[in-house]
Short mmCIF file of C-alpha atoms in Angstrom, two decimals:
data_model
loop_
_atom_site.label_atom_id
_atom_site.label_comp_id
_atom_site.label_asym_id
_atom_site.label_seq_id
_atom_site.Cartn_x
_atom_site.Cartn_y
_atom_site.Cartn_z
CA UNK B 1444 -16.97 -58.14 -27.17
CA UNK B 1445 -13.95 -58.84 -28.37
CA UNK B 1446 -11.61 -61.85 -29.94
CA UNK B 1447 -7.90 -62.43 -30.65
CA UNK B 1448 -5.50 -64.92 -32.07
CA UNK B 1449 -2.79 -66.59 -29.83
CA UNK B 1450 0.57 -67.77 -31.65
CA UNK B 1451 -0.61 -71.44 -31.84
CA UNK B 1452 -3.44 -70.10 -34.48
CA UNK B 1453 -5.90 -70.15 -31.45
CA UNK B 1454 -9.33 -67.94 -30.67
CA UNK B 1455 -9.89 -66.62 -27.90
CA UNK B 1456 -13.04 -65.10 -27.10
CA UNK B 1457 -15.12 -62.59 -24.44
CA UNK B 1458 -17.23 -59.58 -23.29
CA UNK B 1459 -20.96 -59.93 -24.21
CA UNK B 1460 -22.10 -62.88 -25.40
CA UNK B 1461 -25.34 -62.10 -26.47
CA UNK B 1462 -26.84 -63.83 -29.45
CA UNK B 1463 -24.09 -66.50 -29.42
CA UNK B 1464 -21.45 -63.84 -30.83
CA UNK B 1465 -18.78 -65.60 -28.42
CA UNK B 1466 -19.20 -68.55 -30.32
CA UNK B 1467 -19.11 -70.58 -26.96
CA UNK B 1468 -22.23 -72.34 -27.48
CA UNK B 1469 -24.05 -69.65 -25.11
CA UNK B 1470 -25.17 -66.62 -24.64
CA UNK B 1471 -23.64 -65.74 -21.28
CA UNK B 1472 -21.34 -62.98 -21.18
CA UNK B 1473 -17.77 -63.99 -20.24
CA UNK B 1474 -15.59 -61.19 -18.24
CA UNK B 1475 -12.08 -62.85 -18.88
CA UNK B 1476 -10.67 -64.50 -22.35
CA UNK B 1477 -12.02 -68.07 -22.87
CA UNK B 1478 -10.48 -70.56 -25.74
CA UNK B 1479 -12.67 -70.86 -28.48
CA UNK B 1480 -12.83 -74.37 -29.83
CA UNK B 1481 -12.51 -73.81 -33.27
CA UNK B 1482 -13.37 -77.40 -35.53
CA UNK B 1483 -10.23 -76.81 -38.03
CA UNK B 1484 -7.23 -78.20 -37.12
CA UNK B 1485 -5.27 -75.76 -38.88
CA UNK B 1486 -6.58 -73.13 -36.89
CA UNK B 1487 -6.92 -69.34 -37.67
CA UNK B 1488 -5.27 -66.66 -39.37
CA UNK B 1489 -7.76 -63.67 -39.34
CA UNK B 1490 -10.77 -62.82 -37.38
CA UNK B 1491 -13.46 -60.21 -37.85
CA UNK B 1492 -15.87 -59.05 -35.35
CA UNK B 1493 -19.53 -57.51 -36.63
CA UNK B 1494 -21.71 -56.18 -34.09
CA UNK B 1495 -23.61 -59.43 -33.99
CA UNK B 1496 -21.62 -61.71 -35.28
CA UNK B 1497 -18.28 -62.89 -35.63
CA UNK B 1498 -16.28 -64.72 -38.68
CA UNK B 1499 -12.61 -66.59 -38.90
CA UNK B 1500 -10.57 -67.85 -41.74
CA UNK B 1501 -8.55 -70.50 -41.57
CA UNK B 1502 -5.10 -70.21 -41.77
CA UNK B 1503 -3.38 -72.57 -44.14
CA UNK B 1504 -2.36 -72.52 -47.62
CA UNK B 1505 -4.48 -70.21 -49.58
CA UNK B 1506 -6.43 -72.94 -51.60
CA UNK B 1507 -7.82 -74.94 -48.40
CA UNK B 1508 -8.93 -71.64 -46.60
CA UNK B 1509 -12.27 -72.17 -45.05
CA UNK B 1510 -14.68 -68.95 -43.41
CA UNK B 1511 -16.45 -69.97 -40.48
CA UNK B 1512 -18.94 -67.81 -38.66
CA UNK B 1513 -21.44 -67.37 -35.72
CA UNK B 1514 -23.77 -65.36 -33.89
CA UNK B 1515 -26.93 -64.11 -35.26
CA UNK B 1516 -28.03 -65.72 -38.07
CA UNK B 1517 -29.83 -62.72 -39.39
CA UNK B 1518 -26.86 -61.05 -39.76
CA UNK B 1519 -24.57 -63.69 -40.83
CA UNK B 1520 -26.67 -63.94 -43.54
CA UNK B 1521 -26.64 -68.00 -43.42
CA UNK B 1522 -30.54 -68.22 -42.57
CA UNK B 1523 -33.51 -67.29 -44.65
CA UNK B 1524 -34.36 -63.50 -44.69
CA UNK B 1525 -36.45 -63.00 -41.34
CA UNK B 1526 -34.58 -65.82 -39.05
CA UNK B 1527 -33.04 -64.69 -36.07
CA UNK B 1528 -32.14 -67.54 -34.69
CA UNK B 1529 -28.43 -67.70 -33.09
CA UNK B 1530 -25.45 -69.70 -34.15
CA UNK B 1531 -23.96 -70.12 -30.94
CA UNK B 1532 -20.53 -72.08 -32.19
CA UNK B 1533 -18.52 -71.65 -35.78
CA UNK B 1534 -19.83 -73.07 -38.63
CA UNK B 1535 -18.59 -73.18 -41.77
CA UNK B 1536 -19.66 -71.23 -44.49
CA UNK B 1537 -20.30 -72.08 -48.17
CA UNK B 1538 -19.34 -68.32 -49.46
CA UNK B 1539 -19.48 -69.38 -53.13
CA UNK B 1540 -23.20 -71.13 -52.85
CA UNK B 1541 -24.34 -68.19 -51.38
CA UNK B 1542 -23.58 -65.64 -54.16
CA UNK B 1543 -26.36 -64.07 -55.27
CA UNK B 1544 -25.24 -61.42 -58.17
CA UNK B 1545 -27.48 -60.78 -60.86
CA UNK B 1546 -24.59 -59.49 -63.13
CA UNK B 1547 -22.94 -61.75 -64.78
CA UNK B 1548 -19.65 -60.11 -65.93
CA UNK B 1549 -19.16 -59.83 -61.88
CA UNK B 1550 -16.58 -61.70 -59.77
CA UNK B 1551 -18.43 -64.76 -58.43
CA UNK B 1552 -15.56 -66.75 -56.54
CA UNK B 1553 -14.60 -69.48 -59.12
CA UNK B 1554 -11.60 -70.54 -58.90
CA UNK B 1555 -10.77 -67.26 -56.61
CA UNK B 1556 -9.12 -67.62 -52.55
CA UNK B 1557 -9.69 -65.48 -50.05
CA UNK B 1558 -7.32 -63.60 -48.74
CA UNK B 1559 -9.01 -61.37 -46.33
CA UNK B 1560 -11.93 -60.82 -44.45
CA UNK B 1561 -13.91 -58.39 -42.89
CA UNK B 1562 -17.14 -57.93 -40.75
CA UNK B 1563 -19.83 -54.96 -40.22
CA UNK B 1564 -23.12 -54.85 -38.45
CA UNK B 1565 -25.17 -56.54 -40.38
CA UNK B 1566 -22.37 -57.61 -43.32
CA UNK B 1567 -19.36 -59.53 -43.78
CA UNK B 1568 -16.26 -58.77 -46.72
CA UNK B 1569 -14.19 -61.50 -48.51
CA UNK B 1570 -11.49 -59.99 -50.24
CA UNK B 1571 -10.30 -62.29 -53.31
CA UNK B 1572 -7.25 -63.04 -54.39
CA UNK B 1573 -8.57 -61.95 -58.17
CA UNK B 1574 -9.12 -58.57 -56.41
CA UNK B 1575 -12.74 -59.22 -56.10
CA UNK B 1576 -15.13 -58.24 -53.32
CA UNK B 1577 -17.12 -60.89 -51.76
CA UNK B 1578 -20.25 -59.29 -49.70
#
């Protein structure tokens, strides 16, 4: 599947669409581009495509940047361990709630931005403006 960004900050969105990873509120697969409707009206800057799922950020200034992601669940890690159900539209996601680093000297996202983001099978990056790695 694949995604891009238009010059009005737009998603568009197709190929397989299998486990909502299209983020058109189905699972059909789509054989030509479809818009994406994306709930921020500032639209996008970046996209990253996983093999399941898909995430955005928001474009914007830096400080009201917002991630939202969907497809599986599983592997956006936004469910409990074991859920498989599928996000089949964006939704936004509360990066610095779900930190879970038992070292405490580590970058945890206060007061940090993203600035980048990146997706993997079964993982998603946030690079921080501090230099720190969000996974």
């Amino acid at each position: 599947y694949s995604c891009a960004i238009d010059s009005e900050k737009r998603i568009w969105t197709w190929g397989v669409g299998a486990a909502g990873r299209l983020g058109l509120g189905e699972t059909l697969d789509v054989v030509a581009p479809r818009l994406l409707r994306f709930p921020d009206e500032n639209g996008v800057s970046q996209v990253a495509l996983g093999a399941f799922h898909s995430v955005a950020l928001t474009a914007g200034k830096i400080v009201n940047r917002t991630i939202f992601s969907w497809g599986s669940g599983e592997a956006l890690g936004l469910l409990p361990d074991g859920d498989t159900t599928a996000v089949l539209s964006p939704k936004v996601v509360d990066w610095r709630a779900s930190i879970r680093n038992p070292n405490p000297e580590a970058d945890n996202g206060d007061g940090a931005n993203i600035v980048q983001i990146a997706a993997g099978t079964y993982h998603t990056l946030l690079l921080l403006d501090t230099g720190g790695l969000i996974t």
